Short mmCIF file of C-alpha atoms and ligand atoms in Angstrom, two decimals:
data_model
loop_
_atom_site.label_atom_id
_atom_site.label_comp_id
_atom_site.label_asym_id
_atom_site.label_seq_id
_atom_site.Cartn_x
_atom_site.Cartn_y
_atom_site.Cartn_z
CA UNK X 1 78.76 148.13 225.97
CA UNK X 2 81.72 149.59 227.83
CA UNK X 3 84.01 147.01 229.58
CA UNK X 4 84.46 147.76 233.13
CA UNK X 5 87.97 145.76 232.51
CA UNK X 6 88.96 148.37 230.18
CA UNK X 7 88.24 151.48 232.59
CA UNK X 8 91.18 153.57 232.88
CA UNK X 9 93.58 151.64 230.28
CA UNK X 10 93.41 153.92 227.01
CA UNK X 11 95.12 157.08 226.67
CA UNK X 12 95.63 158.04 223.09
CA UNK X 13 98.78 159.95 223.83
CA UNK X 14 100.35 156.88 225.06
CA UNK X 15 99.10 154.69 221.95
CA UNK X 16 100.74 157.07 219.87
CA UNK X 17 104.11 157.53 221.52
CA UNK X 18 104.98 154.32 223.58
CA UNK X 19 105.21 151.83 220.86
CA UNK X 20 107.30 154.28 218.74
CA UNK X 21 109.71 154.79 221.47
CA UNK X 22 110.55 151.23 221.77
CA UNK X 23 110.53 150.35 218.18
CA UNK X 24 112.14 153.31 216.81
CA UNK X 25 113.25 156.06 219.55
CA UNK X 26 116.44 157.30 217.63
CA UNK X 27 113.85 157.58 214.38
CA UNK X 28 113.25 161.32 213.06
CA UNK X 29 109.33 161.90 213.99
CA UNK X 30 108.87 165.44 212.85
CA UNK X 31 111.22 167.44 210.50
CA UNK X 32 110.36 171.52 210.78
CA UNK X 33 112.71 173.45 209.25
CA UNK X 34 116.17 173.20 210.37
CA UNK X 35 114.71 171.12 213.45
CA UNK X 36 114.20 167.53 213.52
CA UNK X 37 112.86 165.63 216.39
CA UNK X 38 113.25 161.82 217.33
CA UNK X 39 110.60 159.69 218.82
CA UNK X 40 112.37 159.65 221.91
CA UNK X 41 112.65 163.66 222.11
CA UNK X 42 109.04 163.50 221.37
CA UNK X 43 108.16 161.20 224.29
CA UNK X 44 110.55 163.26 226.74
CA UNK X 45 109.06 166.59 225.39
CA UNK X 46 105.30 165.52 225.72
CA UNK X 47 106.22 164.41 229.45
CA UNK X 48 107.93 167.70 230.20
CA UNK X 49 104.72 169.58 228.80
CA UNK X 50 102.33 167.36 230.84
CA UNK X 51 104.50 167.87 234.37
CA UNK X 52 104.37 171.86 233.52
CA UNK X 53 100.49 171.35 233.73
CA UNK X 54 100.70 169.52 236.78
CA UNK X 55 103.28 171.97 238.50
CA UNK X 56 100.66 174.47 237.61
CA UNK X 57 97.74 172.94 239.31
CA UNK X 58 95.80 172.33 236.22
CA UNK X 59 93.34 169.71 236.73
CA UNK X 60 92.16 166.76 234.10
CA UNK X 61 89.53 168.02 232.00
CA UNK X 62 90.60 171.40 232.40
CA UNK X 63 90.97 172.98 228.98
CA UNK X 64 94.41 174.52 227.25
CA UNK X 65 93.98 176.25 224.23
CA UNK X 66 96.58 175.86 221.74
CA UNK X 67 97.40 178.58 219.29
CA UNK X 68 100.51 177.83 217.41
CA UNK X 69 101.95 177.39 213.99
CA UNK X 70 103.11 173.98 213.18
CA UNK X 71 106.02 173.14 214.93
CA UNK X 72 107.32 170.69 217.17
CA UNK X 73 105.93 172.61 220.51
CA UNK X 74 102.00 172.02 218.96
CA UNK X 75 102.89 168.30 219.26
CA UNK X 76 104.40 168.68 222.79
CA UNK X 77 101.44 170.86 224.04
CA UNK X 78 98.83 168.75 222.24
CA UNK X 79 99.65 165.18 223.49
CA UNK X 80 101.00 166.45 226.77
CA UNK X 81 97.88 168.04 227.87
CA UNK X 82 95.87 164.78 226.64
CA UNK X 83 98.79 162.53 228.58
CA UNK X 84 97.76 164.65 231.65
CA UNK X 85 94.22 164.14 231.20
CA UNK X 86 93.89 167.91 230.21
CA UNK X 87 91.86 168.57 227.01
CA UNK X 88 93.54 170.42 224.42
CA UNK X 89 91.68 172.79 222.02
CA UNK X 90 93.68 173.83 218.80
CA UNK X 91 92.41 176.60 217.30
CA UNK X 92 92.62 178.45 214.18
CA UNK X 93 95.59 181.04 213.96
CA UNK X 94 94.27 183.24 211.55
CA UNK X 95 91.14 184.41 213.36
CA UNK X 96 90.65 188.22 215.40
CA UNK X 97 90.92 188.83 218.69
CA UNK X 98 87.15 188.98 219.32
CA UNK X 99 86.90 185.13 217.78
CA UNK X 100 89.76 184.20 220.50
CA UNK X 101 87.81 186.13 223.18
CA UNK X 102 84.70 184.40 222.75
CA UNK X 103 86.45 180.78 222.19
CA UNK X 104 88.36 181.19 225.34
CA UNK X 105 85.14 182.05 227.42
CA UNK X 106 83.22 179.41 225.76
CA UNK X 107 85.78 176.78 226.47
CA UNK X 108 86.94 178.28 229.77
CA UNK X 109 90.29 177.83 228.99
CA UNK X 110 92.76 177.43 231.94
CA UNK X 111 95.87 177.53 230.17
CA UNK X 112 96.69 179.42 226.69
CA UNK X 113 99.71 178.34 224.78
CA UNK X 114 100.77 180.75 221.94
CA UNK X 115 103.66 182.62 220.88
CA UNK X 116 104.56 186.22 222.24
CA UNK X 117 103.32 188.25 219.25
CA UNK X 118 100.10 186.33 218.38
CA UNK X 119 96.73 188.48 218.61
CA UNK X 120 95.84 185.82 221.28
CA UNK X 121 98.46 186.69 223.62
CA UNK X 122 97.00 190.02 225.05
CA UNK X 123 93.66 188.30 225.52
CA UNK X 124 92.15 188.77 229.58
CA UNK X 125 89.30 186.91 230.46
CA UNK X 126 87.73 185.83 234.03
CA UNK X 127 88.94 182.12 233.28
CA UNK X 128 92.62 182.25 231.99
CA UNK X 129 94.97 181.44 234.44
CA UNK X 130 97.96 180.99 232.72
CA UNK X 131 99.82 181.83 229.42
CA UNK X 132 102.48 179.89 227.95
CA UNK X 133 104.82 181.39 225.10
CA UNK X 134 106.63 179.14 222.76
CA UNK X 135 109.34 181.80 222.30
CA UNK X 136 109.45 182.95 226.13
CA UNK X 137 108.70 181.23 229.38
CA UNK X 138 107.69 177.69 228.07
CA UNK X 139 111.18 176.74 226.57
CA UNK X 140 112.48 177.90 229.95
CA UNK X 141 110.07 175.72 231.89
CA UNK X 142 110.46 172.87 229.37
CA UNK X 143 114.01 172.79 230.37
CA UNK X 144 113.46 172.61 234.20
CA UNK X 145 110.62 169.76 233.89
CA UNK X 146 111.22 166.11 234.37
CA UNK X 147 111.22 164.03 231.31
CA UNK X 148 109.03 161.20 232.22
CA UNK X 149 105.35 161.72 233.62
CA UNK X 150 102.30 159.46 234.50
CA UNK X 151 99.71 159.01 232.00
CA UNK X 152 96.25 159.77 233.07
CA UNK X 153 93.95 156.60 233.56
CA UNK X 154 91.41 157.91 230.70
CA UNK X 155 88.91 155.36 229.23
CA UNK X 156 88.88 155.04 225.55
CA UNK X 157 85.50 156.83 225.42
CA UNK X 158 86.60 159.46 227.42
CA UNK X 159 87.02 163.19 225.79
CA UNK X 160 90.88 163.64 224.94
CA UNK X 161 90.61 167.12 222.79
CA UNK X 162 88.28 169.53 221.17
CA UNK X 163 88.09 171.41 217.70
CA UNK X 164 86.16 174.56 216.98
CA UNK X 165 83.80 174.34 213.91
CA UNK X 166 82.13 177.17 212.45
CA UNK X 167 78.36 177.39 212.45
CA UNK X 168 76.06 179.57 210.13
CA UNK X 169 75.31 181.68 212.82
CA UNK X 170 78.90 183.02 212.91
CA UNK X 171 80.05 181.66 216.20
CA UNK X 172 82.33 178.64 216.34
CA UNK X 173 81.15 175.65 218.38
CA UNK X 174 83.49 173.29 220.57
CA UNK X 175 83.36 169.66 218.99
CA UNK X 176 84.80 167.26 221.56
CA UNK X 177 86.52 164.10 220.47
CA UNK X 178 87.53 160.95 222.42
CA UNK X 179 90.98 159.19 222.71
CA UNK X 180 89.24 156.30 220.39
CA UNK X 181 88.64 158.71 217.72
CA UNK X 182 91.66 159.32 216.78
CA UNK X 183 92.63 155.78 216.48
CA UNK X 184 89.57 155.01 214.47
CA UNK X 185 90.19 157.70 212.04
CA UNK X 186 93.77 156.27 211.63
CA UNK X 187 92.95 152.61 211.23
CA UNK X 188 90.24 153.62 208.81
CA UNK X 189 91.24 156.22 206.53
CA UNK X 190 94.98 156.54 206.87
CA UNK X 191 95.28 152.50 206.56
CA UNK X 192 92.49 151.75 204.14
CA UNK X 193 92.88 154.70 201.76
CA UNK X 194 96.73 156.02 202.24
CA UNK X 195 98.16 152.85 203.40
CA UNK X 196 100.34 154.82 205.43
CA UNK X 197 103.14 152.89 206.70
CA UNK X 198 106.69 153.28 208.44
CA UNK X 199 108.45 154.15 205.30
CA UNK X 200 106.10 157.13 204.71
CA UNK X 201 107.57 160.87 205.03
CA UNK X 202 104.20 162.82 205.59
CA UNK X 203 103.72 166.60 204.54
CA UNK X 204 100.21 168.44 205.11
CA UNK X 205 99.90 171.96 203.76
CA UNK X 206 96.59 172.17 205.77
CA UNK X 207 98.01 173.02 209.42
CA UNK X 208 97.61 171.07 212.77
CA UNK X 209 94.64 173.26 214.04
CA UNK X 210 92.31 171.69 211.27
CA UNK X 211 90.95 168.23 212.08
CA UNK X 212 92.41 167.63 208.56
CA UNK X 213 96.09 168.57 209.34
CA UNK X 214 95.87 167.32 212.96
CA UNK X 215 95.26 163.60 211.48
CA UNK X 216 97.33 164.34 208.39
CA UNK X 217 100.36 165.42 210.46
CA UNK X 218 100.03 164.14 213.79
CA UNK X 219 97.62 161.22 214.56
CA UNK X 220 98.42 159.28 211.13
CA UNK X 221 102.27 159.35 211.04
CA UNK X 222 102.50 158.59 214.93
CA UNK X 223 100.29 155.69 214.54
CA UNK X 224 102.15 154.04 211.73
CA UNK X 225 105.75 155.18 212.75
CA UNK X 226 106.16 157.38 209.94
CA UNK X 227 107.97 160.68 209.80
CA UNK X 228 106.03 164.28 209.63
CA UNK X 229 107.13 167.47 207.72
CA UNK X 230 105.92 170.69 209.14
CA UNK X 231 105.90 174.08 207.43
CA UNK X 232 105.65 176.98 210.29
CA UNK X 233 104.77 179.58 208.25
CA UNK X 234 101.46 180.34 206.08
CA UNK X 235 102.21 178.33 203.21
CA UNK X 236 103.18 179.82 199.56
CA UNK X 237 103.33 177.66 196.34
CA UNK X 238 106.87 178.42 196.49
CA UNK X 239 107.33 177.39 199.89
CA UNK X 240 105.49 174.15 199.70
CA UNK X 241 107.24 173.30 196.54
CA UNK X 242 110.59 174.34 198.24
CA UNK X 243 109.44 172.01 201.48
CA UNK X 244 108.67 169.14 199.06
CA UNK X 245 111.99 169.13 197.22
CA UNK X 246 113.99 169.26 200.71
CA UNK X 247 112.14 166.56 202.53
CA UNK X 248 111.07 164.30 199.75
CA UNK X 249 107.55 163.40 201.14
CA UNK X 250 105.63 159.93 199.88
CA UNK X 251 102.41 161.27 201.28
CA UNK X 252 101.35 164.94 200.41
CA UNK X 253 98.13 166.15 201.91
CA UNK X 254 96.43 169.57 200.77
CA UNK X 255 93.09 171.39 199.84
CA UNK X 256 91.83 172.29 196.42
CA UNK X 257 93.09 175.77 196.31
CA UNK X 258 96.78 174.68 197.76
CA UNK X 259 97.01 172.43 194.91
CA UNK X 260 95.45 174.95 192.20
CA UNK X 261 98.06 177.33 193.50
CA UNK X 262 100.82 174.99 193.18
CA UNK X 263 99.95 174.17 189.81
CA UNK X 264 99.98 177.94 188.58
CA UNK X 265 103.82 178.14 189.90
CA UNK X 266 104.76 174.99 188.99
CA UNK X 267 106.22 175.79 185.23
CA UNK X 268 108.03 172.58 183.67
CA UNK X 269 109.67 171.46 186.91
CA UNK X 270 108.00 168.49 189.04
CA UNK X 271 109.31 168.60 192.36
CA UNK X 272 106.79 165.88 193.55
CA UNK X 273 108.65 163.01 192.03
CA UNK X 274 109.14 161.54 195.57
CA UNK X 275 105.35 161.65 196.34
CA UNK X 276 103.26 158.34 195.93
CA UNK X 277 100.01 159.55 196.93
CA UNK X 278 98.24 162.74 197.05
CA UNK X 279 94.96 163.57 199.09
CA UNK X 280 92.42 166.49 198.78
CA UNK X 281 89.67 167.71 201.40
CA UNK X 282 87.98 170.66 202.73
CA UNK X 283 86.16 171.17 199.50
CA UNK X 284 85.21 169.57 196.45
CA UNK X 285 88.13 169.10 194.00
CA UNK X 286 87.51 170.23 190.80
CA UNK X 287 87.82 168.08 187.79
CA UNK X 288 90.02 170.24 186.21
CA UNK X 289 92.54 170.29 189.33
CA UNK X 290 92.47 166.65 189.16
CA UNK X 291 93.40 166.69 185.42
CA UNK X 292 95.98 169.15 185.57
CA UNK X 293 97.77 167.72 188.39
CA UNK X 294 98.17 164.36 186.96
CA UNK X 295 99.34 165.99 183.74
CA UNK X 296 102.06 167.81 185.43
CA UNK X 297 103.06 165.43 188.18
CA UNK X 298 101.45 161.97 186.88
CA UNK X 299 99.65 161.54 190.35
CA UNK X 300 96.37 161.25 190.98
CA UNK X 301 94.61 163.18 193.37
CA UNK X 302 92.26 161.38 195.93
CA UNK X 303 89.31 163.55 196.97
CA UNK X 304 87.56 162.82 200.15
CA UNK X 305 85.25 164.43 202.39
CA UNK X 306 85.57 164.85 206.19
CA UNK X 307 84.53 167.10 208.81
CA UNK X 308 85.69 168.42 212.52
CA UNK X 309 82.78 166.53 213.78
CA UNK X 310 83.57 163.08 212.01
CA UNK X 311 87.11 164.31 212.98
CA UNK X 312 88.57 163.07 209.45
CA UNK X 313 87.70 161.82 206.30
CA UNK X 314 84.41 159.21 205.62
CA UNK X 315 84.20 159.18 202.03
CA UNK X 316 87.02 159.20 199.83
CA UNK X 317 88.16 157.79 196.40
CA UNK X 318 90.85 155.12 196.81
CA UNK X 319 94.16 154.66 195.38
CA UNK X 320 92.62 151.74 192.86
CA UNK X 321 89.44 153.13 192.52
CA UNK X 322 88.93 156.62 191.56
CA UNK X 323 86.26 158.79 189.62
CA UNK X 324 87.37 162.33 189.25
CA UNK X 325 84.61 164.82 190.24
CA UNK X 326 83.18 162.77 192.88
CA UNK X 327 84.39 162.21 196.50
CA UNK X 328 84.74 158.65 196.09
CA UNK X 329 83.16 155.64 198.05
CA UNK X 330 82.59 155.36 202.17
CA UNK X 331 85.69 154.57 203.72
CA UNK X 332 85.33 151.23 205.67
CA UNK X 333 84.37 152.07 209.45
CA UNK X 334 81.81 154.59 208.43
CA UNK X 335 78.33 154.51 206.80
CA UNK X 336 76.71 156.99 204.75
CA UNK X 337 72.96 157.59 203.59
CA UNK X 338 71.28 160.34 201.61
CA UNK X 339 67.92 161.50 202.79
CA UNK X 340 64.99 163.69 201.99
CA UNK X 341 63.37 166.30 204.27
CA UNK X 342 61.57 163.49 205.87
CA UNK X 343 64.23 161.58 206.74
CA UNK X 344 63.57 159.00 204.08
CA UNK X 345 66.32 157.52 201.60
CA UNK X 346 66.45 158.86 198.07
CA UNK X 347 66.63 156.86 195.23
CA UNK X 348 70.16 156.45 193.84
CA UNK X 349 71.01 159.36 191.45
CA UNK X 350 68.83 161.95 193.35
CA UNK X 351 69.85 164.45 195.84
CA UNK X 352 69.27 164.82 199.21
CA UNK X 353 71.38 165.45 202.41
CA UNK X 354 73.89 163.34 203.50
CA UNK X 355 73.95 161.74 206.79
CA UNK X 356 77.12 159.78 207.83
CA UNK X 357 77.76 157.23 210.88
CA UNK X 358 81.30 155.76 212.46
CA UNK X 359 82.82 155.43 215.74
CA UNK X 360 84.73 158.92 215.02
CA UNK X 361 82.03 161.07 215.12
CA UNK X 362 81.33 163.28 217.67
CA UNK X 363 78.91 162.78 220.74
CA UNK X 364 77.78 166.38 220.47
CA UNK X 365 78.91 169.99 220.15
CA UNK X 366 79.91 171.24 223.84
CA UNK X 367 77.29 173.29 225.84
CA UNK X 368 74.68 173.25 222.38
CA UNK X 369 71.76 171.28 223.08
CA UNK X 370 69.26 172.91 220.61
CA UNK X 371 72.01 172.13 217.69
CA UNK X 372 72.87 168.69 218.82
CA UNK X 373 68.96 167.77 218.82
CA UNK X 374 69.01 168.93 215.13
CA UNK X 375 72.22 167.60 214.01
CA UNK X 376 72.69 164.06 215.97
CA UNK X 377 69.95 161.73 214.94
CA UNK X 378 68.91 158.26 216.57
CA UNK X 379 71.21 155.62 215.88
CA UNK X 380 74.39 157.74 216.11
CA UNK X 381 73.69 159.12 212.57
CA UNK X 382 75.12 162.80 212.12
CA UNK X 383 73.33 165.39 209.77
CA UNK X 384 76.48 166.62 207.56
CA UNK X 385 74.18 169.56 206.21
CA UNK X 386 75.63 168.56 202.70
CA UNK X 387 73.76 167.68 199.69
CA UNK X 388 75.23 164.74 197.70
CA UNK X 389 74.04 162.12 195.21
CA UNK X 390 75.17 158.48 195.21
CA UNK X 391 75.40 156.53 191.99
CA UNK X 392 77.35 153.13 191.75
CA UNK X 393 78.64 153.49 195.26
CA UNK X 394 80.27 156.73 194.59
CA UNK X 395 78.99 159.92 196.02
CA UNK X 396 79.08 163.14 194.50
CA UNK X 397 78.89 166.94 196.18
CA UNK X 398 75.86 168.83 195.10
CA UNK X 399 76.48 171.74 197.64
CA UNK X 400 75.47 172.92 200.94
CA UNK X 401 71.92 172.43 202.20
CA UNK X 402 72.69 175.66 204.21
CA UNK X 403 73.96 179.38 203.89
CA UNK X 404 77.74 178.11 204.95
CA UNK X 405 80.31 178.84 202.31
CA UNK X 406 84.14 177.59 202.18
CA UNK X 407 87.21 179.83 201.05
CA UNK X 408 90.37 177.91 200.60
CA UNK X 409 89.11 174.85 202.37
CA UNK X 410 87.73 176.90 205.56
CA UNK X 411 84.38 177.45 206.72
CA UNK X 412 83.25 181.23 206.25
CA UNK X 413 80.00 182.27 207.80
CA UNK X 414 78.29 184.67 205.56
CA UNK X 415 76.63 186.15 208.42
CA UNK X 416 79.79 186.97 209.78
CA UNK X 417 80.82 188.85 206.96
CA UNK X 418 77.24 190.58 206.57
CA UNK X 419 77.30 191.84 210.28
CA UNK X 420 80.47 193.77 209.19
CA UNK X 421 79.24 195.29 205.82
CA UNK X 422 76.09 196.34 207.96
CA UNK X 423 78.13 198.52 210.11
CA UNK X 424 78.87 200.75 206.89
CA UNK X 425 76.75 203.51 206.48
CA UNK X 426 75.64 203.07 203.08
CA UNK X 427 74.66 199.73 203.47
CA UNK X 428 71.00 198.96 203.97
CA UNK X 429 70.94 195.14 203.67
CA UNK X 430 73.42 192.65 202.56
CA UNK X 431 73.49 188.53 202.03
CA UNK X 432 76.99 186.89 201.28
CA UNK X 433 76.98 183.91 199.28
CA UNK X 434 79.71 181.68 197.48
CA UNK X 435 80.39 181.81 193.73
CA UNK X 436 82.34 179.57 191.49
CA UNK X 437 85.94 180.78 190.37
CA UNK X 438 87.32 178.05 188.52
CA UNK X 439 85.09 175.47 190.22
CA UNK X 440 86.21 176.82 193.64
CA UNK X 441 83.86 178.95 196.12
CA UNK X 442 84.61 182.38 196.90
CA UNK X 443 82.55 184.87 198.71
CA UNK X 444 80.86 187.67 197.26
CA UNK X 445 78.53 190.20 198.59
CA UNK X 446 75.08 191.63 197.22
CA UNK X 447 74.05 194.75 198.70
CA UNK X 448 71.01 196.96 198.60
CA UNK X 449 72.12 200.47 199.81
CA UNK X 450 70.48 203.06 202.05
CA UNK X 451 68.09 205.60 200.56
CA UNK X 452 70.59 208.31 200.09
CA UNK X 453 73.42 206.58 198.96
CA UNK X 454 71.12 204.67 196.12
CA UNK X 455 72.69 206.88 193.66
CA UNK X 456 76.13 205.30 193.98
CA UNK X 457 75.11 201.87 192.71
CA UNK X 458 77.16 202.32 189.35
CA UNK X 459 79.82 203.83 191.52
CA UNK X 460 82.75 201.62 191.35
CA UNK X 461 84.65 203.34 194.18
CA UNK X 462 81.77 202.74 196.37
CA UNK X 463 82.43 198.94 195.59
CA UNK X 464 85.84 199.30 196.19
CA UNK X 465 85.36 201.25 199.47
CA UNK X 466 83.09 198.54 200.90
CA UNK X 467 85.34 195.72 200.08
CA UNK X 468 88.37 197.58 202.02
CA UNK X 469 85.69 198.12 204.85
CA UNK X 470 85.25 194.28 205.22
CA UNK X 471 88.80 193.57 204.38
CA UNK X 472 90.01 195.69 207.32
CA UNK X 473 87.99 194.45 209.89
CA UNK X 474 88.14 190.41 208.91
CA UNK X 475 90.98 187.95 208.59
CA UNK X 476 92.26 187.49 204.93
CA UNK X 477 90.56 184.30 204.18
CA UNK X 478 87.27 186.10 204.92
CA UNK X 479 87.90 188.91 202.53
CA UNK X 480 85.01 189.49 199.81
CA UNK X 481 86.21 188.88 196.25
CA UNK X 482 83.31 191.44 194.85
CA UNK X 483 80.15 192.95 195.82
CA UNK X 484 76.95 193.51 193.78
CA UNK X 485 74.52 196.39 194.49
CA UNK X 486 71.09 195.27 194.01
CA UNK X 487 67.68 196.94 194.48
CA UNK X 488 66.37 194.73 196.76
CA UNK X 489 67.34 191.10 198.32
CA UNK X 490 65.13 188.05 197.55
CA UNK X 491 63.29 187.25 200.54
CA UNK X 492 60.87 184.70 201.69
CA UNK X 493 57.07 185.79 202.73
CA UNK X 494 58.46 186.24 206.40
CA UNK X 495 61.10 188.28 205.54
CA UNK X 496 64.17 185.77 205.33
CA UNK X 497 66.96 186.33 203.10
CA UNK X 498 67.21 183.70 200.23
CA UNK X 499 70.58 183.32 199.80
CA UNK X 500 70.44 180.08 197.74
CA UNK X 501 68.59 182.25 195.00
CA UNK X 502 71.56 184.48 195.00
CA UNK X 503 74.00 181.42 194.93
CA UNK X 504 72.40 180.67 191.94
CA UNK X 505 72.86 183.87 190.16
CA UNK X 506 76.58 183.02 189.49
C1 3UK C 601 82.98 170.32 203.19
C2 3UK C 601 83.67 168.99 201.03
C3 3UK C 601 83.08 168.65 199.46
C4 3UK C 601 81.66 169.93 203.46
C5 3UK C 601 87.95 168.00 207.07
C6 3UK C 601 88.93 166.55 205.98
O1 3UK C 601 86.81 169.94 205.88
C7 3UK C 601 87.15 169.69 206.63
O2 3UK C 601 85.86 169.90 208.05
P1 3UK C 601 85.25 171.14 208.18
O3 3UK C 601 84.71 171.00 209.50
O4 3UK C 601 84.39 171.21 207.34
C8 3UK C 601 83.42 169.96 206.61
C9 3UK C 601 82.37 170.24 205.43
O5 3UK C 601 83.73 170.97 204.19
N1 3UK C 601 83.96 169.50 202.55
C10 3UK C 601 84.98 168.68 203.04
N2 3UK C 601 85.74 167.93 202.29
C11 3UK C 601 84.63 168.28 201.29
N3 3UK C 601 83.03 169.09 200.22
N4 3UK C 601 84.09 167.57 198.96
C12 3UK C 601 84.91 167.40 199.80
N5 3UK C 601 86.20 166.59 199.49
O6 3UK C 601 80.71 170.78 203.47
C13 3UK C 601 81.74 169.42 205.07
O7 3UK C 601 80.62 169.10 205.65
O8 3UK C 601 86.11 172.65 207.92
C14 3UK C 601 88.39 167.72 205.92
C15 3UK C 601 89.27 165.98 207.33
C16 3UK C 601 88.75 166.62 208.24
C17 3UK C 601 88.25 167.74 207.96
N6 3UK C 601 87.75 168.07 209.26
#
């Protein structure tokens, strides 16, 4: 039951900032390239951003889309919006303009915060009123803005921000989270699994616009008075290792592909000596990467599964309790069960769908009643869509129960890529599935050709052309690794493409 007494008493921006201001105002909260930001500066700049929203006439609960690289300005915009009571919505900066158009409309964004050169900068929609550019008008407005601000009197259960998660239909869905959700994920995952504390310097290769990066780089370090290291540019193995060597983080977060690419460039020298704990999420961590990483750095990677809907990791290996090749045990504060198609628990060792429950799990997608009905179960259980087995309390990933796939830890909708390839004159039908490359899933296309192109099926040039065609129309992380020509795609009696049969063909 919601206590009436606590209404209007909890705003997560205050919870993450005020104590740090009084306990460690001069400590560095953020390192970003040559810039460092103390907790005091963070506090005043969050206030300045909140005041800008006020002066523009933005109302609480209106949406502020944030399309920014990892940077102090991301912190100011995100926490400033929350402090003001507006809802910040960080979005993936690697998408196409049409994705942003869709999201701005879907969230009815009132404000867009971005860089002048970004491909979201030029978007015009009915709802958008203000564009704040981090490299133009925004710093000027910040300069004129007051360094103190009122806090919106939120309730811990009120929505504080949204994130977007991809769906199998190809259109992302808004995932609202409450003020208390951030505190819950910090006090359970960051505390129990990472044991984060004020002596930590945290570096997450995964960006702030992912729920994973948002916890790793923002809410966790601020919750425990630690320092966070941001890398503004897209990460390369070289820039990751350089950042580690420069800032000497004690906690390191990445997705499996990032560990893998760093490993390939790490000949001999180990820049990770300052690190006390490494964590991985986004997709299953292959055991081979776990082993090689340990060999080279002497560090064990803690694999854990999280989701945008749960906000962060809910099943994880623990520092003193690791089983490589598994996602680990349920994080205290969460519950997990594996069920069959009828909703019954499966016996230990048998595969079934993973369902989870916990305070930080979203109460439902924005404006998607039919998906909510399908994914949210009575009693607060949420269907992850992942197939798992459980033995002796350890959960092992068995693949997705639907057609979604991940590349580099980021959702890729097969249908979106298929729709692009269908525009090519040679393509009759196409199905996109993930195949394993060194234990990590990468997108591949199966294509049946139109009659007049059937003779080209052995033609390498056509394959290359189709790969190029898709690449020109999609962000890089969605690029296909290869195409196969087939006479016909496997289908059900009523004509639905059976992608799972093609997945098995790998
Ligand atoms: C998959 C994993 C196997 C799984 C995320 C940590 O990845 C995150 O969120 P997304 O919404 O995707 C969620 C889905 O990704 N997955 C994630 N981690 C693992 N599969 N092993 C893993 N360790 O299909 C899940 O349903 O992009 C990760 C923290 C916050 C996050 N949002």
